[in-house]
Coordinates of C-alpha atoms and ligand atoms in Angstrom, one line a residue:
M9 CA 0.0 0.2 0.1
E10 CA 1.3 3.5 -0.9
N11 CA 1.8 5.5 2.3
I12 CA 1.5 9.2 2.9
K13 CA 3.7 10.4 5.6
T14 CA 2.3 13.1 7.8
Q15 CA 5.6 13.8 8.9
Q16 CA 8.5 15.1 7.2
E17 CA 10.6 11.7 7.0
P18 CA 10.3 11.3 10.6
K19 CA 12.8 8.3 10.9
K20 CA 15.5 10.0 9.2
V21 CA 15.4 13.3 11.2
T22 CA 18.2 13.7 13.7
N23 CA 17.8 16.1 16.5
N24 CA 20.4 18.3 15.1
E25 CA 19.4 18.4 11.5
V26 CA 18.1 22.0 10.1
T27 CA 14.3 22.5 10.2
K28 CA 12.8 25.1 8.0
V29 CA 10.0 26.8 9.3
A30 CA 7.6 29.6 7.9
V31 CA 7.3 31.9 10.9
A32 CA 4.4 34.4 11.4
Y33 CA 5.0 37.0 14.2
G34 CA 1.3 38.0 14.4
D35 CA -0.2 41.0 15.9
G36 CA -0.8 42.1 19.5
I37 CA 1.4 40.1 21.9
G38 CA 2.5 38.0 19.0
P39 CA 5.9 39.5 18.2
E40 CA 6.9 39.5 22.0
I41 CA 5.9 35.9 22.4
M42 CA 7.5 34.7 19.2
D43 CA 10.7 36.4 20.0
A44 CA 10.8 34.6 23.4
T45 CA 10.0 31.1 22.0
L46 CA 12.5 31.4 19.2
R47 CA 15.2 32.5 21.6
I48 CA 14.2 29.5 23.7
L49 CA 14.5 27.2 20.7
E50 CA 17.9 28.5 19.6
A51 CA 19.3 28.0 23.2
A52 CA 18.0 24.4 23.2
G53 CA 19.8 23.8 19.9
A54 CA 16.5 22.9 18.1
N55 CA 18.2 24.2 14.7
I56 CA 15.2 25.9 13.4
Q57 CA 15.6 28.2 10.5
P58 CA 12.9 30.6 10.4
E59 CA 11.7 32.4 7.3
K60 CA 9.2 35.2 8.1
I61 CA 6.0 35.3 6.5
E62 CA 3.5 38.2 6.4
I63 CA 0.0 37.6 7.5
G64 CA -2.7 39.0 9.7
E65 CA -4.0 42.7 10.5
Q66 CA -1.6 44.8 8.4
V67 CA -2.2 42.6 5.3
Y68 CA -6.0 42.8 6.1
L69 CA -6.0 46.4 6.4
S70 CA -3.9 47.0 2.9
G71 CA -7.0 45.5 1.1
N72 CA -6.1 41.9 1.1
S73 CA -9.5 40.3 2.3
A74 CA -7.9 37.0 2.8
G75 CA -5.1 38.3 5.3
I76 CA -2.3 36.6 3.5
E77 CA 0.3 37.6 1.1
K78 CA 1.0 35.7 -2.1
S79 CA 4.6 35.3 -1.0
A80 CA 3.7 34.0 2.2
W81 CA 2.1 30.9 0.3
E82 CA 5.4 30.4 -1.3
T83 CA 7.2 30.3 1.8
I84 CA 4.7 27.9 3.4
N85 CA 4.9 25.6 0.4
R86 CA 8.6 25.6 0.6
N87 CA 9.2 24.9 4.3
K88 CA 6.0 22.7 5.0
I89 CA 5.8 23.9 8.7
I90 CA 4.4 26.9 10.0
L91 CA 4.9 28.4 13.4
K92 CA 2.2 31.1 13.7
A93 CA 1.7 33.7 16.4
P94 CA -2.0 35.0 17.0
I95 CA -3.3 37.4 14.8
T96 CA -6.0 40.2 15.0
T97 CA -8.9 39.8 12.7
P98 CA -9.9 43.5 12.0
Q99 CA -13.6 44.1 13.1
G100 CA -16.0 44.6 10.2
K101 CA -17.6 42.7 7.1
G102 CA -15.4 41.2 4.3
Y103 CA -12.4 39.9 6.3
K104 CA -12.4 35.9 5.8
S105 CA -10.9 34.0 8.7
L106 CA -7.3 33.3 7.9
N107 CA -7.2 30.2 10.1
V108 CA -10.2 28.7 7.8
T109 CA -8.5 29.9 4.9
L110 CA -5.0 28.2 5.8
R111 CA -6.6 25.0 7.0
K112 CA -8.8 24.6 4.0
S113 CA -6.2 25.4 1.4
L114 CA -3.5 23.4 2.8
G115 CA -5.8 20.4 3.7
L116 CA -4.8 20.6 7.5
F117 CA -7.1 17.6 8.4
A118 CA -6.5 17.3 12.0
N119 CA -6.6 19.8 14.7
V120 CA -4.7 18.4 18.0
R121 CA -5.0 20.2 21.1
P122 CA -3.3 18.6 24.1
V123 CA -4.8 20.2 27.5
T124 CA -2.9 19.5 30.6
A125 CA -3.4 20.9 33.9
Y126 CA -0.2 22.1 35.9
A127 CA -1.7 22.1 39.2
P128 CA -0.8 23.6 41.6
Y129 CA 1.2 26.0 39.6
V130 CA -1.6 26.6 37.4
D131 CA -5.1 27.2 39.2
T132 CA -7.5 24.3 38.2
N133 CA -9.9 21.9 40.1
F134 CA -8.5 19.0 37.8
A135 CA -5.1 18.2 38.9
G136 CA -4.9 15.0 37.0
M137 CA -6.1 16.0 33.6
D138 CA -4.1 15.4 30.6
V139 CA -6.4 15.0 27.7
V140 CA -5.6 15.2 23.8
I141 CA -8.3 16.4 21.5
V142 CA -8.0 15.4 17.9
R143 CA -10.8 17.2 16.2
E144 CA -11.6 16.5 12.3
N145 CA -10.9 20.0 10.8
E146 CA -12.1 20.1 7.1
E147 CA -15.7 18.9 6.8
D148 CA -19.0 18.6 8.9
L149 CA -21.2 21.6 9.2
Y150 CA -18.1 23.6 8.7
A151 CA -17.9 22.9 4.8
G152 CA -20.1 25.9 4.9
I153 CA -22.8 24.9 2.3
E154 CA -25.8 26.8 3.4
H155 CA -28.9 27.7 1.6
Q156 CA -32.2 29.6 2.2
Q157 CA -34.9 27.3 0.4
T158 CA -37.9 29.0 1.6
Q159 CA -39.1 31.9 3.2
D160 CA -39.2 29.8 6.4
V161 CA -36.4 27.5 6.0
V162 CA -32.7 27.6 5.8
Q163 CA -30.2 24.6 5.9
C164 CA -26.8 23.9 6.6
L165 CA -25.2 20.6 5.0
K166 CA -23.5 18.3 7.4
L167 CA -21.0 16.5 5.1
I168 CA -19.3 13.6 6.6
T169 CA -17.0 11.6 4.4
R170 CA -15.5 8.0 4.6
P171 CA -11.8 9.2 3.5
G172 CA -12.1 12.2 6.1
C173 CA -13.2 9.9 8.9
E174 CA -10.4 7.2 8.2
K175 CA -8.0 9.9 8.2
I176 CA -9.0 11.3 11.5
V177 CA -9.5 8.5 13.3
R178 CA -6.4 6.7 12.1
Y179 CA -4.5 9.8 13.1
A180 CA -5.9 9.7 16.7
F181 CA -4.8 6.1 17.0
E182 CA -1.4 6.7 15.7
Y183 CA -1.1 9.7 17.7
A184 CA -1.8 7.5 20.9
K185 CA 0.8 5.0 19.6
A186 CA 3.4 7.6 19.0
Y187 CA 3.3 9.3 22.3
G188 CA 2.4 6.5 24.6
R189 CA -1.3 7.1 25.1
K190 CA -3.4 4.3 26.4
K191 CA -7.0 4.9 25.3
V192 CA -8.8 6.8 22.4
T193 CA -12.5 7.9 23.0
C194 CA -14.7 8.5 20.0
M195 CA -17.7 11.1 20.7
V196 CA -20.3 11.3 18.1
K197 CA -24.4 11.6 18.1
D198 CA -25.1 8.5 16.1
N199 CA -28.3 7.8 18.1
I200 CA -29.8 10.8 16.0
M201 CA -27.5 11.1 13.1
K202 CA -27.5 7.6 12.1
L203 CA -26.0 8.0 8.4
T204 CA -23.4 10.8 9.2
D205 CA -22.2 10.4 12.9
G206 CA -23.1 6.7 12.2
L207 CA -20.2 6.4 9.6
F208 CA -17.9 8.3 11.9
H209 CA -18.6 5.6 14.4
N210 CA -18.4 2.7 12.2
V211 CA -15.0 3.8 10.8
F212 CA -13.8 4.3 14.6
K213 CA -15.0 0.7 15.6
E214 CA -13.2 -0.8 12.3
I215 CA -10.2 1.2 12.8
A216 CA -9.9 0.5 16.5
L217 CA -9.6 -3.3 15.8
E218 CA -6.2 -2.5 14.1
Y219 CA -4.9 -1.1 17.5
P220 CA -5.8 -4.0 20.1
E221 CA -2.9 -2.6 22.4
I222 CA -4.7 0.8 22.7
E223 CA -8.2 0.8 24.7
S224 CA -11.1 2.5 22.7
N225 CA -14.7 3.3 23.7
S226 CA -17.3 5.8 22.5
Q227 CA -19.8 8.0 24.1
I228 CA -22.5 10.1 22.8
I229 CA -21.4 13.8 22.6
D230 CA -23.8 15.6 25.0
I231 CA -23.1 13.3 27.9
G232 CA -19.5 12.8 26.7
S233 CA -18.9 16.5 27.3
A234 CA -20.7 16.6 30.5
R235 CA -18.4 13.6 31.7
L236 CA -15.4 15.5 30.3
A237 CA -16.2 18.5 32.3
A238 CA -16.9 16.8 35.5
N239 CA -14.0 14.2 35.3
P240 CA -11.3 15.1 32.7
E241 CA -8.8 12.7 34.5
N242 CA -11.0 9.9 32.9
Y243 CA -9.9 10.9 29.2
D244 CA -6.7 10.3 27.3
V245 CA -7.3 11.0 23.5
I246 CA -10.4 12.0 22.1
V247 CA -11.4 11.9 18.4
T248 CA -14.6 13.4 17.3
S249 CA -15.9 15.6 14.3
N250 CA -15.3 19.3 13.7
L251 CA -18.2 21.0 15.4
Y252 CA -18.1 18.7 18.7
G253 CA -14.4 19.2 18.7
D254 CA -14.5 22.7 18.6
I255 CA -16.8 22.7 21.5
I256 CA -15.1 20.2 23.6
S257 CA -11.6 21.7 22.8
D258 CA -12.8 25.0 24.5
I259 CA -14.4 23.2 27.3
A260 CA -11.2 21.3 28.1
A261 CA -8.8 24.1 27.9
E262 CA -11.1 26.3 30.1
I263 CA -11.5 23.8 32.9
A264 CA -7.7 22.8 32.9
G265 CA -7.0 26.9 33.5
S266 CA -4.7 26.8 30.4
L267 CA -6.2 28.9 28.0
G268 CA -2.8 31.0 27.9
M269 CA -0.9 27.8 28.1
A270 CA -2.0 25.4 25.6
G271 CA -0.5 24.8 22.1
S272 CA -2.2 23.3 19.1
A273 CA -1.4 21.6 15.8
N274 CA -3.1 21.6 12.5
I275 CA -1.8 18.6 10.7
G276 CA -2.0 17.9 7.1
T277 CA -0.6 15.4 4.6
N278 CA 2.1 17.7 3.5
V279 CA 2.0 20.9 5.8
A280 CA 1.6 21.3 9.5
M281 CA 1.0 24.5 11.4
F282 CA 1.6 25.0 15.1
E283 CA 0.3 27.9 17.2
A284 CA -1.1 28.9 20.7
I285 CA -4.9 28.5 21.4
H286 CA -5.2 32.2 22.6
G287 CA -5.6 35.3 20.7
S288 CA -3.7 38.3 19.9
A289 CA -4.5 39.9 23.5
P290 CA -4.5 43.5 22.3
D291 CA -5.4 44.6 25.8
I292 CA -1.8 43.6 27.1
A293 CA 0.2 44.1 23.8
G294 CA 3.4 46.1 23.8
Q295 CA 3.6 45.8 27.8
K296 CA 6.0 43.1 27.8
I297 CA 3.9 40.9 30.3
A298 CA 2.4 38.3 28.0
N299 CA 2.9 34.7 28.7
P300 CA 4.7 32.8 25.9
S301 CA 3.8 29.4 27.2
G302 CA 1.0 28.6 24.7
L303 CA 3.1 29.3 21.7
L304 CA 6.2 27.6 23.3
N305 CA 4.2 24.4 23.8
A306 CA 3.1 24.7 20.2
A307 CA 6.9 24.9 19.2
V308 CA 7.2 21.7 21.2
M309 CA 4.7 20.0 19.4
L310 CA 6.3 20.9 16.2
L311 CA 9.8 19.7 17.3
S312 CA 8.3 16.2 18.2
H313 CA 6.1 16.4 14.8
V314 CA 9.4 16.6 13.0
G315 CA 11.1 13.9 14.9
K316 CA 13.0 16.1 17.3
T317 CA 11.5 14.6 20.3
K318 CA 14.6 14.9 22.6
I319 CA 14.8 18.5 22.2
A320 CA 11.2 19.1 22.6
D321 CA 11.4 17.1 25.9
T322 CA 14.5 19.4 27.1
I323 CA 12.4 22.3 26.3
K324 CA 9.3 21.1 28.1
N325 CA 11.0 20.0 31.1
A326 CA 12.9 23.3 31.5
W327 CA 9.7 25.1 31.3
L328 CA 7.9 22.8 33.8
T329 CA 11.0 23.4 36.0
T330 CA 10.3 27.3 35.7
L331 CA 6.8 26.9 36.6
E332 CA 7.5 24.9 39.7
E333 CA 10.3 27.4 40.8
G334 CA 7.6 29.8 40.7
Y335 CA 8.6 32.3 38.0
H336 CA 5.6 33.1 36.4
T337 CA 3.9 35.7 34.1
A338 CA 1.3 37.8 35.5
D339 CA -1.5 36.0 34.0
V340 CA -0.9 32.9 36.3
F341 CA 0.2 34.7 39.3
Q342 CA -1.0 33.0 42.5
E343 CA -0.5 34.6 46.0
E344 CA 1.0 31.4 47.7
I345 CA 2.6 29.7 44.8
T346 CA 4.2 32.5 42.6
K347 CA 7.6 33.5 44.0
E348 CA 8.1 36.3 41.3
I349 CA 6.2 37.8 38.6
V350 CA 8.4 38.0 35.6
S351 CA 8.3 39.6 32.1
T352 CA 7.9 37.8 28.8
S353 CA 11.6 37.9 28.3
E354 CA 12.7 37.2 32.0
F355 CA 10.5 34.2 31.9
A356 CA 12.2 32.8 28.5
N357 CA 15.6 33.6 30.2
R358 CA 14.5 31.4 33.2
I359 CA 13.6 28.6 30.9
I360 CA 16.9 28.9 29.0
E361 CA 18.7 28.8 32.4
N362 CA 16.7 25.6 33.1
L363 CA 17.4 23.7 30.0
G364 CA 18.8 20.2 31.1
K365 CA 16.8 20.2 34.3
V366 CA 13.7 18.2 34.9
P367 CA 10.6 19.0 37.1
K368 CA 10.4 17.7 40.7
K369 CA 6.7 17.5 41.1
L370 CA 4.9 17.9 37.6
P371 CA 5.0 14.9 35.4
L372 CA 8.1 14.6 33.2
S373 CA 7.7 15.3 29.5
N374 CA 8.9 11.9 27.7
L375 CA 7.8 12.5 24.0
A376 CA 11.0 10.6 23.0
S377 CA 9.6 7.3 24.7
G378 CA 7.1 6.9 21.8
N379 CA 8.1 5.8 18.2
G380 CA 7.0 9.5 17.0
N381 CA 6.3 8.1 13.7
I382 CA 2.9 8.7 12.4
V383 CA 2.0 7.3 8.9
I384 CA -1.5 7.8 7.2
P385 CA -2.3 5.4 4.4
T386 CA -3.8 6.8 1.3
Y387 CA -7.6 5.9 1.0
K388 CA -8.7 3.1 -1.2
R389 CA -12.4 3.2 -2.3
K390 CA -14.1 -0.1 -2.4
K391 CA -16.3 -1.0 -4.9
Q392 CA -20.0 -0.8 -4.0
K393 CA -23.3 -1.2 -6.1
Q394 CA -25.3 1.9 -6.2
V395 CA -28.8 1.6 -7.1
L396 CA -31.4 4.4 -7.5
V397 CA -34.6 3.5 -5.6
G398 CA -36.5 6.8 -5.5
V399 CA -36.3 10.6 -5.0
D400 CA -37.2 13.0 -2.2
I401 CA -38.7 16.2 -3.9
F402 CA -38.7 19.3 -1.6
I403 CA -41.4 21.6 -2.2
N404 CA -42.3 25.3 -1.4
W405 CA -46.0 25.4 -0.5
K406 CA -47.7 28.1 1.8
G407 CA -50.7 26.0 2.8
N408 CA -50.8 24.5 6.2
N409 CA -53.0 21.5 5.7
P410 CA -50.9 18.5 4.8
N411 CA -53.8 16.5 3.4
I412 CA -54.4 19.1 0.6
I413 CA -50.9 18.7 -0.6
G414 CA -50.8 15.2 -0.1
D415 CA -54.1 14.4 -1.9
A416 CA -52.8 16.4 -4.8
L417 CA -49.4 14.6 -5.1
N418 CA -51.0 11.3 -4.4
S419 CA -53.4 11.5 -7.7
I420 CA -49.9 11.8 -9.5
N421 CA -48.7 8.5 -11.1
S422 CA -45.9 9.5 -13.3
F423 CA -44.1 6.6 -15.0
K424 CA -44.9 4.2 -11.9
M425 CA -43.5 6.5 -9.6
K426 CA -45.8 7.3 -6.7
L427 CA -45.9 9.4 -3.4
K428 CA -45.0 7.5 -0.6
M429 CA -45.2 10.2 2.3
I430 CA -44.5 13.7 2.9
T431 CA -42.5 14.9 5.9
N432 CA -42.3 18.5 7.3
R433 CA -39.2 19.1 9.4
G434 CA -38.3 15.5 9.2
V435 CA -41.8 14.3 10.8
K436 CA -44.4 12.5 8.6
V437 CA -47.4 14.6 7.9
Y438 CA -49.0 12.6 5.1
P439 CA -50.5 10.1 5.0
D440 CA -52.1 9.8 8.5
G441 CA -50.1 12.8 9.9
M442 CA -51.0 14.2 13.5
K443 CA -52.8 17.4 13.3
E444 CA -50.5 19.0 16.1
T445 CA -47.6 18.8 14.0
Y446 CA -46.4 22.2 13.1
C447 CA -45.8 22.8 9.1
T448 CA -43.6 25.3 7.5
D449 CA -43.7 26.0 4.1
H450 CA -40.9 23.2 3.3
W451 CA -42.2 19.9 2.3
R452 CA -40.1 16.8 1.7
C453 CA -42.2 14.3 -0.6
R454 CA -40.7 10.9 -1.2
F455 CA -41.7 9.2 -4.4
V456 CA -40.8 5.5 -5.2
D457 CA -41.9 2.9 -7.6
V458 CA -45.5 2.0 -7.2
N459 CA -44.8 -1.6 -6.7
S460 CA -42.0 -1.3 -4.0
K461 CA -42.6 -3.0 -0.9
I462 CA -40.2 -3.6 2.2
E463 CA -38.1 -6.9 2.5
G464 CA -35.6 -6.6 5.2
Q465 CA -32.9 -4.0 4.4
K466 CA -34.1 -4.0 0.9
I467 CA -36.9 -1.4 0.8
Y468 CA -37.6 -0.1 -2.8
N469 CA -37.6 -1.2 -6.5
Q470 CA -34.9 0.3 -8.7
V471 CA -36.3 3.2 -10.8
D472 CA -34.6 5.1 -13.4
F473 CA -33.3 8.5 -13.6
E474 CA -35.3 9.5 -16.5
K475 CA -38.4 8.7 -14.5
V476 CA -37.2 10.9 -11.9
I477 CA -36.7 13.6 -14.3
A478 CA -40.1 13.2 -16.1
L479 CA -41.7 13.3 -12.4
Q480 CA -40.2 16.6 -11.6
S481 CA -41.5 18.1 -15.3
K482 CA -45.0 16.8 -14.4
L483 CA -44.9 18.4 -11.0
H484 CA -43.7 21.5 -12.4
N485 CA -46.4 21.6 -14.9
E486 CA -49.1 21.0 -12.2
G487 CA -48.0 24.0 -10.5
F488 CA -45.8 22.7 -7.7
E489 CA -42.7 24.7 -6.9
I490 CA -39.6 22.3 -6.7
I491 CA -36.8 23.7 -4.4
K492 CA -34.6 20.7 -4.2
T493 CA -34.3 17.1 -4.7
E494 CA -32.4 14.4 -3.1
N495 CA -32.0 10.9 -4.8
L496 CA -32.6 7.8 -2.7
Y497 CA -29.9 5.2 -3.1
E498 CA -29.3 1.8 -1.7
F499 CA -25.5 0.9 -1.6
D500 CA -24.7 -2.9 -1.6
G501 CA -28.5 -3.6 -0.8
K502 CA -28.3 -1.2 2.3
R503 CA -30.5 1.9 2.6
G504 CA -28.6 5.1 2.0
F505 CA -31.2 7.3 3.5
S506 CA -32.9 8.0 6.8
L507 CA -36.8 6.9 7.0
G508 CA -38.9 10.0 8.1
Q509 CA -40.0 10.2 11.7
G510 CA -43.2 7.9 11.9
E511 CA -42.3 6.3 8.2
Ligands
NAI15 P1 -7.6 36.6 23.6 O1 -7.1 35.2 23.7 O2 -6.5 37.6 22.6 O3 -7.5 37.5 25.0 C1 -8.4 36.8 26.0 C2 -7.9 37.3 27.3 O4 -6.8 36.3 27.6 C3 -7.3 38.8 27.3 O5 -7.7 39.4 28.6 C4 -5.8 38.6 27.1 O6 -5.1 39.8 27.7 C5 -5.6 37.3 28.0 N1 -4.5 36.7 27.1 C6 -4.6 35.7 26.0 N2 -3.2 35.3 25.8 C7 -2.7 35.7 26.8 C8 -1.3 35.6 27.0 N3 -0.6 34.8 26.1 N4 -0.6 36.0 28.3 C9 -1.4 36.8 29.0 N5 -2.7 37.1 28.8 C10 -3.2 36.4 27.7 O7 -8.9 36.5 23.0 P2 -9.8 38.0 22.3 O8 -9.6 39.1 23.2 O9 -11.1 37.2 22.1 O10 -9.3 38.2 20.9 C11 -8.2 39.2 20.4 C12 -8.0 39.0 19.0 O11 -7.4 37.6 18.9 C13 -9.1 39.3 18.2 O12 -8.6 39.9 16.8 C14 -9.4 37.6 17.8 O13 -9.7 37.5 16.3 C15 -7.8 37.3 17.8 N6 -7.7 35.8 17.9 C16 -6.7 35.2 16.9 C17 -6.6 33.7 17.1 C18 -5.6 33.3 16.2 O14 -4.9 33.9 15.6 N7 -5.4 31.6 16.3 C19 -7.3 33.1 18.0 C20 -8.4 33.5 18.9 C21 -8.3 35.1 18.9
MG16 MG1 -13.4 27.4 18.4

């Protein structure tokens, strides 16, 4: 099988090889924390060769609505690794989110956010928390495909793909293996979204079998997030889709008390981007008091990603030692714990002095113990038989009695295609609807072959697409306003569509 490495030749990288990195200094506190971080990397012998890129506020305000210069794309494509300080997105309309642009253009499919509690040095209720959230980054509701279809109704398409699920789930297990993690938890809502979240869950169960040494379990996202918030110590690696991951990533960082401490990675097949999770903190910019820890932890992730796990550990352990010694930036000051409030650069100096030391109380960083080698195979599409068995036709109709539109559609028999049912917002309203069901102007009308009957998984007879088109012509000629259609398929004899509630 042909393999794509998500890492730059991880096995061959030695800890003193030059790593070229596209570096964005960002806005607000960005330049201050980037200086501190690069100084620590240099002192640790990380051998990073930074190449500056222009992105962010100034680029936006110069009239570039994407916030990134063309030359920056060239630098990124040459270096493949990005270290990015936070940027300020100017207020007002027309500015596109730079993070979304980078993520989508570069195919950064995995958003990885380790969230650790550093009690008692950082205030938290969850001393033992050490969770890594692996969030799918490219699809789901974030595909951004939205339409207003009628006066009453707007929709957003939730797209989940098999290749997308395979990549992210495998990445989560490979990550666990590479960094000595013990358990991967999948979070979905497949009791409701049986096809979309069901696919994610099924792929999780399939791939989990390939990693018997790693414990795996699944939770429904609502109770899962509640449990994460109540007992984060029970979680190790969590893998989930885009929207759920967005939400639980913030829950996790918030309860760990480490919004200013956590780094994150956006991993793609060819390019990877590392950044702090906080923003550009304009309120404290220029005051030399910003905490560089978030960006530094992102840089530690960068180093382990390229295989420099030893140097990553050295830096992380020096950082942990500095926290233990009580040298803290103002944002993490605690009366009993902090020995001295230090500036951004003094904090960096302390870390540099501590290179080579290991923490006495906080858990030691030991990234070098894992194999650090993450390989994601390319997707192979399996052959399946796809059979058209009907069509859902969505009609804009301003009446409110389902029996009127139902009886009218029911009298239509076009080339042996016949109305099976009508739903409004997913609830069956014809035939035999409940009169309490509220109806909008958005009617989903299911048409199938007149002779279809349900036999096990096989539901409807095959129809041909010409009949589907003829049916639409007929409906149009009879005065119905079609707003969209959705073909009904079976794949290898399995229904590829949900039934209406009450169907
Ligand atoms: P923020 O994270 O910049 O600030 C929230 C609060 O945390 C502020 O009080 C700030 O002073 C403090 N804070 C944040 N990082 C800190 C650090 N390293 N050390 C000490 N204190 C720190 O969030 P906010 O205020 O909502 O956003 C400010 C700007 O940042 C906005 O323009 C926003 O669009 C942008 N932003 C950029 C991100 C990125 O580039 N990845 C991510 C989030 C926000
Ligand atoms: Mg978010």
